[in-house]
Tab-separated table of C-alpha atoms in Angstrom:
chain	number	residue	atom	x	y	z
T	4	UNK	CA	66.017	31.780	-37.809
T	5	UNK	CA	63.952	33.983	-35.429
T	6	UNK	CA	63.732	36.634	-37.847
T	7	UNK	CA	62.359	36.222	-41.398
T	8	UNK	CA	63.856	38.785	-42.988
T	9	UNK	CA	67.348	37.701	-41.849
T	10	UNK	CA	67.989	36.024	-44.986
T	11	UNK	CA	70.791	35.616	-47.280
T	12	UNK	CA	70.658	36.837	-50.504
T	13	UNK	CA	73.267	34.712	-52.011
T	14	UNK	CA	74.877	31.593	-51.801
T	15	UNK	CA	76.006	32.256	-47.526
T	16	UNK	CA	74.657	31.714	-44.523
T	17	UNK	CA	73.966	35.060	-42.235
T	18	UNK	CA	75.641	33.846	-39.087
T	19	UNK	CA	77.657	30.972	-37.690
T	20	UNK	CA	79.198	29.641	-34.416
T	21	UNK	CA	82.123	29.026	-34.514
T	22	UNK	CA	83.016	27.697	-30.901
T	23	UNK	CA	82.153	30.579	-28.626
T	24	UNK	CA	82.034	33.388	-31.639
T	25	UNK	CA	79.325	34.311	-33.901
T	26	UNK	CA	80.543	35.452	-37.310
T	27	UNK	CA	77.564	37.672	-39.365
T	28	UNK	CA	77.544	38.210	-43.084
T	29	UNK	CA	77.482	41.682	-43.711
T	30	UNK	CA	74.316	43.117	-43.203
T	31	UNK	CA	72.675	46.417	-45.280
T	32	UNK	CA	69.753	48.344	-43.671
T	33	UNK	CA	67.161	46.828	-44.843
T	34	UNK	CA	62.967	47.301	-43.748
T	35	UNK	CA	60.568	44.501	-44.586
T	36	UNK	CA	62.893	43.277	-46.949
T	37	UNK	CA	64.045	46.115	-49.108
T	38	UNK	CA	66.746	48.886	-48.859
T	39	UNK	CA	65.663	51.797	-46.425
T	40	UNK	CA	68.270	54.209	-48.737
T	41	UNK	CA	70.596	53.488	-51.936
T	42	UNK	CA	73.448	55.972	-52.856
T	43	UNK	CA	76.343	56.995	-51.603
T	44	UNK	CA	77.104	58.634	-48.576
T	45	UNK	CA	78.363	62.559	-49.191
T	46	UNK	CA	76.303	62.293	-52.425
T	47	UNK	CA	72.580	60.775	-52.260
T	48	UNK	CA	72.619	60.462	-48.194
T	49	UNK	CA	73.470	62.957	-45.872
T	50	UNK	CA	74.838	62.192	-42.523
T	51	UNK	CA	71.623	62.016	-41.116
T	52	UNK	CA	70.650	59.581	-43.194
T	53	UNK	CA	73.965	58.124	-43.137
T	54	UNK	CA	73.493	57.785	-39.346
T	55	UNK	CA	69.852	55.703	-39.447
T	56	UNK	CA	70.772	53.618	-42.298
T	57	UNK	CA	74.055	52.799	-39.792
T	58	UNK	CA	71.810	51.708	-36.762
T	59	UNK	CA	69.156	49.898	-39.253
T	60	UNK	CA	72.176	47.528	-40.565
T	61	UNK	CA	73.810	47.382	-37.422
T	62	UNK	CA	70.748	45.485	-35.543
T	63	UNK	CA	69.987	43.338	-38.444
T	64	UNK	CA	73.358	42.055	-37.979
T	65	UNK	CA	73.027	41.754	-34.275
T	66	UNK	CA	69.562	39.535	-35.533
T	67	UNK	CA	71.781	37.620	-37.851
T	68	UNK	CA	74.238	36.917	-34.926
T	69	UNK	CA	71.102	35.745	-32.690
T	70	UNK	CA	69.601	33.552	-35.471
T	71	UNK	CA	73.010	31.497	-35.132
T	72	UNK	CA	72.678	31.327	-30.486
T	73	UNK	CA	71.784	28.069	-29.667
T	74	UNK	CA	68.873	27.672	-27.305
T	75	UNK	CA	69.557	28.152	-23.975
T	76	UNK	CA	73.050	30.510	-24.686
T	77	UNK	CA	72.913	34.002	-25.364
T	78	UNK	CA	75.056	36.674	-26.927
T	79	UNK	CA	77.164	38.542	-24.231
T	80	UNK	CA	79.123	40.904	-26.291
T	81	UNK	CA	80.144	42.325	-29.800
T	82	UNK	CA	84.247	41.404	-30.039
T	83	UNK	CA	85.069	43.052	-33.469
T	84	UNK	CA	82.330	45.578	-35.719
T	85	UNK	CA	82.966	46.099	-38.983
T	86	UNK	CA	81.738	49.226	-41.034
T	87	UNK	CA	81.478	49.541	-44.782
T	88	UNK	CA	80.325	52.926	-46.322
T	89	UNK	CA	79.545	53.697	-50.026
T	90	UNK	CA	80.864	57.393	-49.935
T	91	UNK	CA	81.523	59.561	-52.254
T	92	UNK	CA	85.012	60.934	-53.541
T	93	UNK	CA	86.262	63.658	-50.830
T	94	UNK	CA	84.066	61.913	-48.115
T	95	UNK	CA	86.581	61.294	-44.682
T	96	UNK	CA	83.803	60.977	-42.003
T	97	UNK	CA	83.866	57.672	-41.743
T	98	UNK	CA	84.195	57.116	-37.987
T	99	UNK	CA	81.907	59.577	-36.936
T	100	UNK	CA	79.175	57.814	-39.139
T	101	UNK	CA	80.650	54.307	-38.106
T	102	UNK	CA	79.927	55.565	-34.605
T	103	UNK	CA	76.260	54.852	-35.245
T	104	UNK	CA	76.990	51.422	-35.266
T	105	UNK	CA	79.123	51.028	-32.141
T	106	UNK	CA	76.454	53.235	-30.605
T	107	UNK	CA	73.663	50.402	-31.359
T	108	UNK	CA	75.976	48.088	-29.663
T	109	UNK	CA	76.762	49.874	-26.262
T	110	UNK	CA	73.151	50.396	-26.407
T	111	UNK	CA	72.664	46.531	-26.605
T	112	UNK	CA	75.451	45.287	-24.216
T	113	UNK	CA	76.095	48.428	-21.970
T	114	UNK	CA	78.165	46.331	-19.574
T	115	UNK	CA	80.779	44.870	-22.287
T	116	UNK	CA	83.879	46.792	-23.715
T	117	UNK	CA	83.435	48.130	-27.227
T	118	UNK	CA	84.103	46.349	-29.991
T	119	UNK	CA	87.143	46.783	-31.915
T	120	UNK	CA	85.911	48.240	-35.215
T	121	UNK	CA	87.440	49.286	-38.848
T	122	UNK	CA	85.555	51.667	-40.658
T	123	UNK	CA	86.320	51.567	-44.341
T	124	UNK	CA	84.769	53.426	-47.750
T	125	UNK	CA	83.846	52.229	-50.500
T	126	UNK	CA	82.827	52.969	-54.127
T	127	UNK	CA	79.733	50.619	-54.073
T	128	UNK	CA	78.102	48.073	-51.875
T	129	UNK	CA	75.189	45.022	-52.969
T	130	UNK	CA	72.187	46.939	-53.915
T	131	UNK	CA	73.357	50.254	-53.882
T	132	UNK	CA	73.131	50.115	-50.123
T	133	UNK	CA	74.994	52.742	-48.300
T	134	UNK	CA	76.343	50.671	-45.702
T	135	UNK	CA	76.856	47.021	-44.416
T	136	UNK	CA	77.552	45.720	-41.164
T	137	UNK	CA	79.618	42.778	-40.397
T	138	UNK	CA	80.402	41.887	-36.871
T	139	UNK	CA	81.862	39.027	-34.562
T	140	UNK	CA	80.225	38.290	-31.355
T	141	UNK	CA	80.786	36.033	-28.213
T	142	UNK	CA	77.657	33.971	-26.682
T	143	UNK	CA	77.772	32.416	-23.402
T	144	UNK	CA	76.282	29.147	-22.420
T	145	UNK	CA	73.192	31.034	-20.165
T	146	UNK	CA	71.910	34.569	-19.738
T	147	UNK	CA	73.726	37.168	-18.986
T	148	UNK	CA	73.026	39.061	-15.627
């Protein structure tokens, strides 16, 4: 793994290939190791908050999906995003705080389609984290250009 701090923190691996897909583990924002916010969003986090905790976990599971590219290939697009959010009870904007994470990715791959992406709350996540990524991505034998 390129990335030291693309660990798991369980008994799973972070990434795998899978033929021409990359699968991730899901991913919480996380900054040298330790949670950049806990809470729920709505309550504890705000949607500003909400939003950079989003983008944090987003490319940490983009570095998960990298740690798992053979050398030589590289990742040419996100296929399917996946967006957990601790919220609060009463909290419905999940897809305009998902939209951090599919922003992250058109940022990463401008060229590719967006992902197709489900954007679900929940009442907790590991840690207390606020949000976790989990995404599917397609590598290509060279680089892209």
């Amino acid at each position: 793994m390129s990335d030291p701090t693309i660990r798991p923190a369980g008994a799973y691996s972070v990434a795998r290939l899978v033929g021409e897909l990359v699968h991730t583990a899901g991913m919480t924002p996380r900054v040298d190791g330790a949670l950049m916010a806990t809470g729920r969003i709505g309550r504890e986090l705000d949607d500003t908050a909400a939003l950079t905790a989003t983008r944090v976990a987003t490319e940490r599971a983009l570095a998960a999906a990298e740690s798992a590219v053979p050398e030589g290939a590289t990742l040419a697009e996100v296929v399917s995003l996946t967006v957990y959010l601790a919220v609060a009870d009463g909290f419905v904007r999940l897809s305009e705080i998902a939209d951090a994470a599919s922003a992250v990715v058109m940022e990463r791959f401008p060229e590719a389609e967006l992902p197709v992406r489900a954007a679900l709350g929940v009442a907790a996540l590991p840690g207390d984290a606020p949000v976790e990524i989990q995404l599917v991505a397609r590598c290509t034998d060279g680089p892209i250009t």
